[in-house]
PDB file of C-alpha atoms and ligand atoms in Angstrom:
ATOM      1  CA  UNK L   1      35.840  -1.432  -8.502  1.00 52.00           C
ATOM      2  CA  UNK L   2      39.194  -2.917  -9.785  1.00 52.00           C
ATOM      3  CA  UNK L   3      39.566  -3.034 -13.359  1.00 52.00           C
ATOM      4  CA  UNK L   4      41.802  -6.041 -14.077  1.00 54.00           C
ATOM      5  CA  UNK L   5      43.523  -5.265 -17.980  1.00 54.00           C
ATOM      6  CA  UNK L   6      43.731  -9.204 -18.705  1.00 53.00           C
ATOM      7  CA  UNK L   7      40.071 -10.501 -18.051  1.00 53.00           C
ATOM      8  CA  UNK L   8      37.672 -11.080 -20.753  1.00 59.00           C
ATOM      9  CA  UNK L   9      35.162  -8.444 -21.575  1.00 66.00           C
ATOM     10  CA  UNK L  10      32.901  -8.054 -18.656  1.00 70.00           C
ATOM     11  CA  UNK L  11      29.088  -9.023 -19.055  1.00 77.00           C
ATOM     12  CA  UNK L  12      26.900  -5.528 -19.954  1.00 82.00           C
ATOM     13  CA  UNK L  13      23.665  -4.149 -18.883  1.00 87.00           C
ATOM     14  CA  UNK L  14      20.235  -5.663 -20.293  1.00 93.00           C
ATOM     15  CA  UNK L  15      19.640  -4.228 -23.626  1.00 96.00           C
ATOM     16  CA  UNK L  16      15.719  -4.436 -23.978  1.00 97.00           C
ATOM     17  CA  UNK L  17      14.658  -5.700 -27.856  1.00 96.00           C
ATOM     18  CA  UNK L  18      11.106  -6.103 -26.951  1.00 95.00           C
ATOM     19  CA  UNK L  19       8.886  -5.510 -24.139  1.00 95.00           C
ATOM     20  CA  UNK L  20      10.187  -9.138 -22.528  1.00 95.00           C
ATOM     21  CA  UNK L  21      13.451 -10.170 -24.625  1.00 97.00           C
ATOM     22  CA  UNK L  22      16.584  -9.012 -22.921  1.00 97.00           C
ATOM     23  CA  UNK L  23      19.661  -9.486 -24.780  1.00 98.00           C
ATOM     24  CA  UNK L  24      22.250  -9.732 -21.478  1.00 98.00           C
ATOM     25  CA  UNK L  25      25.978  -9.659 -23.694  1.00 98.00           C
ATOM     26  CA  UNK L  26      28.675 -11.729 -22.283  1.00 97.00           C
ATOM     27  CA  UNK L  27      26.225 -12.959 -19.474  1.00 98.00           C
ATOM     28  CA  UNK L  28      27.722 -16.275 -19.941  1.00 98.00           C
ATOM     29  CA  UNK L  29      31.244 -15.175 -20.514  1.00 97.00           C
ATOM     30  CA  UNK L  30      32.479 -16.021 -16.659  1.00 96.00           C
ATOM     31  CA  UNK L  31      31.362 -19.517 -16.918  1.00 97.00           C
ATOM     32  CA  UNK L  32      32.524 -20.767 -21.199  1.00 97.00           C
ATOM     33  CA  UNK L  33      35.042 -22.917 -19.278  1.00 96.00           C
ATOM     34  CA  UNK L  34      32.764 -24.749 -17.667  1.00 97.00           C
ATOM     35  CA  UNK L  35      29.880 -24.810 -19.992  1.00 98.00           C
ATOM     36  CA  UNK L  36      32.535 -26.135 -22.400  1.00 98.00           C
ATOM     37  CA  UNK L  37      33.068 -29.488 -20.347  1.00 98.00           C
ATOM     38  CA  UNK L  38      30.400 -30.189 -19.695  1.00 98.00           C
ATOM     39  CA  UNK L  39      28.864 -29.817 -23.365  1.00 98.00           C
ATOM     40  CA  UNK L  40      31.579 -32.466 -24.236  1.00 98.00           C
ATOM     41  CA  UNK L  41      30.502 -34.979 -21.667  1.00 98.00           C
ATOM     42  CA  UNK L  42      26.492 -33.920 -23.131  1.00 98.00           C
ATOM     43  CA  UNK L  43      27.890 -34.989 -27.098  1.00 98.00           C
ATOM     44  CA  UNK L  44      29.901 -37.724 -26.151  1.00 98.00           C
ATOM     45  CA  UNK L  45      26.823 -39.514 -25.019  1.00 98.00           C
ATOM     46  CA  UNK L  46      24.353 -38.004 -27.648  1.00 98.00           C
ATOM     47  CA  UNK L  47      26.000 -37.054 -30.618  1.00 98.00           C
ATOM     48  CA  UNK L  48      25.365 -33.445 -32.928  1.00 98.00           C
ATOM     49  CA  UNK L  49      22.946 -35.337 -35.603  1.00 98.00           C
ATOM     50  CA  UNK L  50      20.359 -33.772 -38.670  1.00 98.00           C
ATOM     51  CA  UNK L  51      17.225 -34.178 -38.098  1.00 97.00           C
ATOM     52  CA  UNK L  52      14.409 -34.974 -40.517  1.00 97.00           C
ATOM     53  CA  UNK L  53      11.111 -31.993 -40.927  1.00 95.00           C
ATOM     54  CA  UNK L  54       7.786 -33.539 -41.309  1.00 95.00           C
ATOM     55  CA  UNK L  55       7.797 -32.644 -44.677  1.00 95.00           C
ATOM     56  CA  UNK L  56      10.936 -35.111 -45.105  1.00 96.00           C
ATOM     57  CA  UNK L  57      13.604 -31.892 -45.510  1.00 95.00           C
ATOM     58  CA  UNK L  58      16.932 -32.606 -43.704  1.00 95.00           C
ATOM     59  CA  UNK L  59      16.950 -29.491 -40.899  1.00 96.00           C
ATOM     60  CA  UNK L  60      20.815 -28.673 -41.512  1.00 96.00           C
ATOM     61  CA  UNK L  61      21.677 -26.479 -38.220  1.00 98.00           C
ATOM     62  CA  UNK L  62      22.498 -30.120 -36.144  1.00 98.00           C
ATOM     63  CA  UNK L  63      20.953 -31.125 -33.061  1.00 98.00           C
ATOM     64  CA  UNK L  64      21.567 -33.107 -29.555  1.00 98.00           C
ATOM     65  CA  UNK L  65      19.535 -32.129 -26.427  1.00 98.00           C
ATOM     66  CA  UNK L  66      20.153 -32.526 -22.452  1.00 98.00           C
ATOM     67  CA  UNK L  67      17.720 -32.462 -19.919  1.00 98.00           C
ATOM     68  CA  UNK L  68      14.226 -34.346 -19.045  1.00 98.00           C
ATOM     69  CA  UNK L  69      13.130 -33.644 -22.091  1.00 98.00           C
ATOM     70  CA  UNK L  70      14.774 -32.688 -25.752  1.00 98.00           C
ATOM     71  CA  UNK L  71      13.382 -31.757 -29.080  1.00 97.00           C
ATOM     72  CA  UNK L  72      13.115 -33.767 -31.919  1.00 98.00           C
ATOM     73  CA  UNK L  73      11.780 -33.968 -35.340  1.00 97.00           C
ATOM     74  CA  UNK L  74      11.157 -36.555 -37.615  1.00 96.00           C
ATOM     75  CA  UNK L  75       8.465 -37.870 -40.040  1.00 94.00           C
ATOM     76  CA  UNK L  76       5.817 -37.582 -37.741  1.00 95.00           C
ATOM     77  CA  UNK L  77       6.534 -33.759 -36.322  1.00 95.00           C
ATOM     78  CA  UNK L  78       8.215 -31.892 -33.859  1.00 95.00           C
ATOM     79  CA  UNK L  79       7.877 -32.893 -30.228  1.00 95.00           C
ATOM     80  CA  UNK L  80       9.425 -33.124 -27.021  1.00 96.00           C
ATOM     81  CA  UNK L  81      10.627 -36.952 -25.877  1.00 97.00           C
ATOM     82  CA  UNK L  82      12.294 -38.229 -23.008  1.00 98.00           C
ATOM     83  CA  UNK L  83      14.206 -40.927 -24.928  1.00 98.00           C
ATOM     84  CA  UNK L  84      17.399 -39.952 -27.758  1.00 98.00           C
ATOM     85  CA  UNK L  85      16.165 -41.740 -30.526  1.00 98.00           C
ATOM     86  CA  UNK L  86      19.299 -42.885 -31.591  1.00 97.00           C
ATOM     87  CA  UNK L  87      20.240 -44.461 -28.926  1.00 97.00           C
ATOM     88  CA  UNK L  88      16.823 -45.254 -26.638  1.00 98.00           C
ATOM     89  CA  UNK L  89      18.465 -44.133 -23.688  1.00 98.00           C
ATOM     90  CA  UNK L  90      17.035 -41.077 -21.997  1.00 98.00           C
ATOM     91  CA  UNK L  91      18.947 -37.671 -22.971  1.00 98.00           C
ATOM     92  CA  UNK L  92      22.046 -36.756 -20.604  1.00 98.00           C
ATOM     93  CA  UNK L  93      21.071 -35.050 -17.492  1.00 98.00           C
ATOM     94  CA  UNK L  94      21.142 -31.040 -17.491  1.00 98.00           C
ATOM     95  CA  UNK L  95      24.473 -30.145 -16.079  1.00 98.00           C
ATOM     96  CA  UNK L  96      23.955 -27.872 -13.123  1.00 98.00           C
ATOM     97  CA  UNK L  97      26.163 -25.453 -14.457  1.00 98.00           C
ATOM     98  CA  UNK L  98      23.555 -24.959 -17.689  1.00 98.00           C
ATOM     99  CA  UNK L  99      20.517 -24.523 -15.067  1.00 97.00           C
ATOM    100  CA  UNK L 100      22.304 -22.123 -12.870  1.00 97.00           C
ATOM    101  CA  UNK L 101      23.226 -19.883 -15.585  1.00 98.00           C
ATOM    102  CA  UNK L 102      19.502 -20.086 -17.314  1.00 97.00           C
ATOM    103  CA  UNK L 103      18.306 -19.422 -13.449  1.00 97.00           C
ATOM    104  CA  UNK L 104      20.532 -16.234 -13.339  1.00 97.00           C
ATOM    105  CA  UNK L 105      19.788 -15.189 -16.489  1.00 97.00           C
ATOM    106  CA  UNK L 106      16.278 -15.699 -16.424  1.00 96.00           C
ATOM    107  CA  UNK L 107      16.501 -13.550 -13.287  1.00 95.00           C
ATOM    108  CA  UNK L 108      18.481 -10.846 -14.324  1.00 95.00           C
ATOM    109  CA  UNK L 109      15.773 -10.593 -17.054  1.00 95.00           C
ATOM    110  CA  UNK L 110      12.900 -10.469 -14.397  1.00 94.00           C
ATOM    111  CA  UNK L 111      11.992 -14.087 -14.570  1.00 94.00           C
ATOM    112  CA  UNK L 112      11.751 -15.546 -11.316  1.00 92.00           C
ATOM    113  CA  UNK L 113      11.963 -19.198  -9.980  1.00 91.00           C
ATOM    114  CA  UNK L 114      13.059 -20.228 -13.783  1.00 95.00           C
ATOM    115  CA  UNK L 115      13.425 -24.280 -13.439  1.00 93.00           C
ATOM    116  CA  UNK L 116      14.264 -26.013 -17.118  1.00 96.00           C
ATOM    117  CA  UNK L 117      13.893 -29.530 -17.730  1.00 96.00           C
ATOM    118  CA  UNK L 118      14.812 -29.212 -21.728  1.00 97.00           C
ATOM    119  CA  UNK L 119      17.533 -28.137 -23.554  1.00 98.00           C
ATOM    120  CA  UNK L 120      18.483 -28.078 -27.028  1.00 98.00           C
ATOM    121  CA  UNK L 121      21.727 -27.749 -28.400  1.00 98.00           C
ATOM    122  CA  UNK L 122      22.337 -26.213 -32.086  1.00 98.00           C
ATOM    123  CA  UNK L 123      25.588 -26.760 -33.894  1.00 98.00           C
ATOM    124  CA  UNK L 124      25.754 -23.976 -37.059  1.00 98.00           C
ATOM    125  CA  UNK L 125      28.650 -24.083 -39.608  1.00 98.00           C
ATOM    126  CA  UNK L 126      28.970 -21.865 -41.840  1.00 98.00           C
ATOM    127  CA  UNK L 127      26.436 -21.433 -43.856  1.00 98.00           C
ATOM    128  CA  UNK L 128      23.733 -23.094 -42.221  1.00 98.00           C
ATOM    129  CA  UNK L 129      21.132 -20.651 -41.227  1.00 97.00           C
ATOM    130  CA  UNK L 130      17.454 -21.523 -38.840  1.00 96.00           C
ATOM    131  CA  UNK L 131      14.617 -20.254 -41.184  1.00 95.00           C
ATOM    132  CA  UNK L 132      12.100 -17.947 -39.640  1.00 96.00           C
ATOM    133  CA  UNK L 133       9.959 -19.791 -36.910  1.00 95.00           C
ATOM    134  CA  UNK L 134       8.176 -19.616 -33.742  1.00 94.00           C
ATOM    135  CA  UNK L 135       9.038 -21.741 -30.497  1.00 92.00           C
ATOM    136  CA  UNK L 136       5.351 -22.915 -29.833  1.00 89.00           C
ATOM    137  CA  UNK L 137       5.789 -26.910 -28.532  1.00 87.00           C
ATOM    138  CA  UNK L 138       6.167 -26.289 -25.001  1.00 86.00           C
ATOM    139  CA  UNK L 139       3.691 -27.145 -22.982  1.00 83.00           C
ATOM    140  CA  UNK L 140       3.234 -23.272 -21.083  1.00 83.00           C
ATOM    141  CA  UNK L 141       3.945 -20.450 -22.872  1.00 83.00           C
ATOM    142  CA  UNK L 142       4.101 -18.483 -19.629  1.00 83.00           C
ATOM    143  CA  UNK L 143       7.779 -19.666 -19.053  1.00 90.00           C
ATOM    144  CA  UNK L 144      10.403 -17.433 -20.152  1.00 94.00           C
ATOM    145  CA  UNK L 145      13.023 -19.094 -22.705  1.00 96.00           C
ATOM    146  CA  UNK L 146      17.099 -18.582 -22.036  1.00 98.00           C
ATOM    147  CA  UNK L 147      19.232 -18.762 -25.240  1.00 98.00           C
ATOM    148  CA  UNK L 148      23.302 -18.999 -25.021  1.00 98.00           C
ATOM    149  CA  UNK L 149      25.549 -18.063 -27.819  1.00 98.00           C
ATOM    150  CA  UNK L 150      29.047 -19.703 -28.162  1.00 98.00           C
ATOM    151  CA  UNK L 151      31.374 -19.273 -30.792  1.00 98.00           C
ATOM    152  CA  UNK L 152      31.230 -17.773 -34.321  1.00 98.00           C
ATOM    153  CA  UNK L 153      28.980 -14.522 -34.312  1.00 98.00           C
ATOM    154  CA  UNK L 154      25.525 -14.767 -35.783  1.00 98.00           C
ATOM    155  CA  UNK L 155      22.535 -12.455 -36.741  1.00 98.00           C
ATOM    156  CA  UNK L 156      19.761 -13.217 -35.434  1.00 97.00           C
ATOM    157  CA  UNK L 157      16.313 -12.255 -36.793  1.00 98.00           C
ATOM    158  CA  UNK L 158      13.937 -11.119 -34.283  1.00 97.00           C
ATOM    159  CA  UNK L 159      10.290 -10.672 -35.674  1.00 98.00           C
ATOM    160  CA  UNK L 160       6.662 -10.247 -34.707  1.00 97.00           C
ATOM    161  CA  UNK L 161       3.915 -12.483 -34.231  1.00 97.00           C
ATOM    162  CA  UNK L 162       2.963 -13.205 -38.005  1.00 97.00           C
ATOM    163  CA  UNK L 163       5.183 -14.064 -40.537  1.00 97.00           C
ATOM    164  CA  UNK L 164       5.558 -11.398 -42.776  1.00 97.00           C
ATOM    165  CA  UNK L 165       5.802  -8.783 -39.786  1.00 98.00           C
ATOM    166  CA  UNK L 166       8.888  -6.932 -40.297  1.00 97.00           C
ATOM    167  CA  UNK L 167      12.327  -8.217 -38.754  1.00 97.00           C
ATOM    168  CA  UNK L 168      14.778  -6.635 -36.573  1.00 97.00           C
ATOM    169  CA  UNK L 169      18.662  -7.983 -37.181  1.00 98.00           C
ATOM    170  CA  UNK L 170      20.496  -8.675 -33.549  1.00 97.00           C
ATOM    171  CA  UNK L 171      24.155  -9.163 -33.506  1.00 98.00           C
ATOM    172  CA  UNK L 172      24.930 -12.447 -31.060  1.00 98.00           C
ATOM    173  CA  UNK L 173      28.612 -12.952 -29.758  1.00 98.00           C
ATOM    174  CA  UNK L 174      30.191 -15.647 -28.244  1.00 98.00           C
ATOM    175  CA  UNK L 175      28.684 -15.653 -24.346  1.00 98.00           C
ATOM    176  CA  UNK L 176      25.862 -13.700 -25.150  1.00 98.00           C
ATOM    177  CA  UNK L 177      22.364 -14.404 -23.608  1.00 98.00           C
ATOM    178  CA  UNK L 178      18.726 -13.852 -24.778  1.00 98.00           C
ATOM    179  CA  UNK L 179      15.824 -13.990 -22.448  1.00 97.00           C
ATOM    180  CA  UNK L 180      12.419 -14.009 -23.678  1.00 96.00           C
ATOM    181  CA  UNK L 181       9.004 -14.573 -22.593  1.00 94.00           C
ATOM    182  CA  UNK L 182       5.129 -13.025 -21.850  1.00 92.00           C
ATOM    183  CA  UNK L 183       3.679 -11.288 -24.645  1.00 92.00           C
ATOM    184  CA  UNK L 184       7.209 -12.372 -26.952  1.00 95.00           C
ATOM    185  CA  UNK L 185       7.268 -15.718 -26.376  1.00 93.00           C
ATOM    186  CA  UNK L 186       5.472 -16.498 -29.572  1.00 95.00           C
ATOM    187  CA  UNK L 187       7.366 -13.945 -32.029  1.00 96.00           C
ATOM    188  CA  UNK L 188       8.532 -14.731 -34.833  1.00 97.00           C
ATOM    189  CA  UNK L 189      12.530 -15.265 -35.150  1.00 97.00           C
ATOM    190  CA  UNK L 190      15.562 -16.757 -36.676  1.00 97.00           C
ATOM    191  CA  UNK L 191      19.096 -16.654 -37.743  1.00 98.00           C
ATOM    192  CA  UNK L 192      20.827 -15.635 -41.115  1.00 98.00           C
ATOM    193  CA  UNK L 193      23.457 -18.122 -42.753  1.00 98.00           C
ATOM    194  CA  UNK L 194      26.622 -18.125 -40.661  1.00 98.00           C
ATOM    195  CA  UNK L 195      29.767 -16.638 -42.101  1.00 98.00           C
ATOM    196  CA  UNK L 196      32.608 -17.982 -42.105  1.00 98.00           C
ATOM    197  CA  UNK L 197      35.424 -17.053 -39.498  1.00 98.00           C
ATOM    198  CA  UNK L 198      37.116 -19.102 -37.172  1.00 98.00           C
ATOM    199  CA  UNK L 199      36.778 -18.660 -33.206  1.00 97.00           C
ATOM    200  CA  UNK L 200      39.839 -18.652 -30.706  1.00 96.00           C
ATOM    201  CA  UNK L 201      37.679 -20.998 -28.087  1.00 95.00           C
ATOM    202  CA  UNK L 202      35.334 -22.924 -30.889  1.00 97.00           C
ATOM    203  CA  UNK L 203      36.736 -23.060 -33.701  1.00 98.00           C
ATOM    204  CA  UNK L 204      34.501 -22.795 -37.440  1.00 98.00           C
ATOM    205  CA  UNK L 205      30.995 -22.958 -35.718  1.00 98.00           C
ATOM    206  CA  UNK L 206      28.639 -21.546 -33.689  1.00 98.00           C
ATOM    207  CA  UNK L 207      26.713 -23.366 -30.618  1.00 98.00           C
ATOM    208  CA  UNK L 208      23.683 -22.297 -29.410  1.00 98.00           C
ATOM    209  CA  UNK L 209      21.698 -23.802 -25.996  1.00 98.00           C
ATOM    210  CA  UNK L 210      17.825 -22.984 -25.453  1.00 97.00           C
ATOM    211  CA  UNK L 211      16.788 -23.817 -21.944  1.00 97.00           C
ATOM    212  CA  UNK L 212      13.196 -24.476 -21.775  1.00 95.00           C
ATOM    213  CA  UNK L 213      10.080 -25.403 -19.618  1.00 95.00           C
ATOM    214  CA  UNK L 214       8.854 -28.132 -22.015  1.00 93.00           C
ATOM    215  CA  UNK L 215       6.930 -30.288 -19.875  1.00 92.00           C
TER     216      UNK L 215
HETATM  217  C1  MD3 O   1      11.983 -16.090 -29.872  1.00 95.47           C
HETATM  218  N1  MD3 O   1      17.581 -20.951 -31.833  1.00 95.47           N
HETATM  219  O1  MD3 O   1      16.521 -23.312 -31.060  1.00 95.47           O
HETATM  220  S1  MD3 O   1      18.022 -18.246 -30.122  1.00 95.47           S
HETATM  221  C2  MD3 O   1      15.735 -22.436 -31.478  1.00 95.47           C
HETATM  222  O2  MD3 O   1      20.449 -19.072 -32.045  1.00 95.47           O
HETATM  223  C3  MD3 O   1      16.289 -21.160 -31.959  1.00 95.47           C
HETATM  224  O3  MD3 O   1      20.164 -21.136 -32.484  1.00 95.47           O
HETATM  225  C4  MD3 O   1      18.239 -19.792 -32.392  1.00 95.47           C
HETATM  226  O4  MD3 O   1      15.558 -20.369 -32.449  1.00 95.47           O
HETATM  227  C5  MD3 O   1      19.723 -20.015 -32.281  1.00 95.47           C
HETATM  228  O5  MD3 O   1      14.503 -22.568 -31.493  1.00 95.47           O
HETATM  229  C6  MD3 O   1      17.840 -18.479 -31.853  1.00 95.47           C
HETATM  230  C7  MD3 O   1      16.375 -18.231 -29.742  1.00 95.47           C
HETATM  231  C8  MD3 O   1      15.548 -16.996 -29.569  1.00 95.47           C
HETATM  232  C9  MD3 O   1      16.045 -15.812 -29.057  1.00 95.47           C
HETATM  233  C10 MD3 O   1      15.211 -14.727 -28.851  1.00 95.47           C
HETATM  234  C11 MD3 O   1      13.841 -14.786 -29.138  1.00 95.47           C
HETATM  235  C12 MD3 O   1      14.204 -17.073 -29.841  1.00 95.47           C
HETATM  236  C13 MD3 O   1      13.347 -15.994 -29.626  1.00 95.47           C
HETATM  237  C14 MD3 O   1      12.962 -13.705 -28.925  1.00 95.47           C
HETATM  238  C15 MD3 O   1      11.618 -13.828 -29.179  1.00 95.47           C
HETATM  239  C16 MD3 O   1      11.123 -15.015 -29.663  1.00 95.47           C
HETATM  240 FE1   FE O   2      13.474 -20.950 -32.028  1.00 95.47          FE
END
C-alpha cells in the first residue's frame, strides 16, 4: 500500500472496550467533509436548543435530532417523537451520508443489516459534561448503537450495568466511532466536562451523533 505523507491520519483497527463496544478511531475521518454539510443543512432547519429534565433541570450539553424519530425531554420525560417541538414540523430527514457511515460502522463492529431511523445530535462547550446514564428508551435493545465524535476531544466514561459499578475513562477524538450493543447496550456511561481547546475543523466544541433504532 501507498502511504500518502499529506492525508489525515488513517482510521485504526477495532479496539474492543467491552465484550460488544468497539471503539473504531478515525472511522469517520474520510467522510468530516461531508458529514459537516450536511449537519449544517440538519441545524439550519432545527436549531442546537436546551432541553428541560423531568425534574425541571435545564440538560446543558444542547440538542437537535435528524431522522424518523429524535429524542426529547421535557416536563413530562424523555421520549422519542416524530415532530421538533419547536417548530411542529417533523425532524430533518437522516442524510444518507450519516446512515451509510452508522451501516459501515455498525458492520465493521459485527452488526449486520444496521438500519437507523433516529439520531441525536449533542453540541458540548466547554465545560458542559453528560452525567452518568444509560440509553434505555429505544424500543429494542437488541440493536447496536453508533456514536460519532467531532471536534474538541472528550473523555468518555464507560461503566457497568449499575450505577456505582466502577468506570473506565476512554479518550474520543475528532472522527472517532463507538459501536455498542448485546449484553452492553444497557451499561452505564458518560462524559467528563469538556476542556477547553479550540479545533482546526470545529472550532470551541465538541459534536457528537448517536444513530439509533428507536422505533
Ligand atoms: C453506552 N452521548 O447521547 S457516546 C447520548 O459523546 C450519549 O455525547 C455521549 O451518551 C456523547 O446518549 C456518549 C455514547 C455511548 C458510547 C459508548 C457506549 C454510549 C454507550 C458503550 C456502552 C453503553
Ligand atoms: Fe447515552
Amino acid at each position: 500500500m501507498q502511504i500518502d505523507l499529506f492525508t489525515a491520519a488513517p482510521a485504526s483497527a477495532p479496539q474492543w472496550l467491552g465484550q460488544q463496544v468497539a471503539l473504531l478511531p478515525g472511522f469517520a475521518l474520510d467522510r468530516v467533509e461531508l458529514l459537516l454539510p450536511a449537519l449544517r443543512q440538519i441545524v439550519l432547519a432545527a436549531p442546537f436548543r436546551n432541553m428541560i429534565t423531568p425534574g425541571g433541570r435545564t440538560i446543558a450539553v444542547r440538542v437537535t435530532n435528524c431522522g424518523e424519530l429524535g429524542w426529547i425531554s421535557d416536563q413530562r420525560g424523555y421520549r422519542y417523537s416524530p415532530v421538533d417541538p419547536l417548530s411542529g414540523q417533523p425532524w430533518p430527514a437522516l442524510p444518507p451520508v450519516f446512515s451509510d457511515l452508522a451501516q459501515a460502522a455498525a458492520q465493521a463492529a459485527g452488526f449486520a443489516d444496521f438500519i437507523p431511523d433516529a439520531c441525536l445530535i449533542n453540541s458540548y462547550l466547554p465545560g458542559n459534561r453528560l452525567t452518568l446514564h444509560q440509553d434505555r428508551n429505544e424500543r429494542d435493545f437488541s440493536q447496536p448503537i453508533v456514536s460519532v465524535s467531532l471536534g474538541l476531544p472528550a473523555t468518555f466514561l464507560l461503566g457497568g450495568h449499575e450505577r456505582a459499578d466502577r468506570t473506565q475513562k476512554v479518550g474520543l477524538q475528532h472522527g472517532d466511532v463507538l459501536v455498542w450493543g448485546g449484553e452492553d447496550r444497557l451499561r452505564f456511561h458518560g462524559i467528563l466536562p469538556l476542556k477547553d481547546g479550540s479545533h482546526p475543523v470545529l472550532g470551541a466544541r465538541r459534536i457528537n451523533f448517536t444513530l439509533r433504532k428507536a422505533g
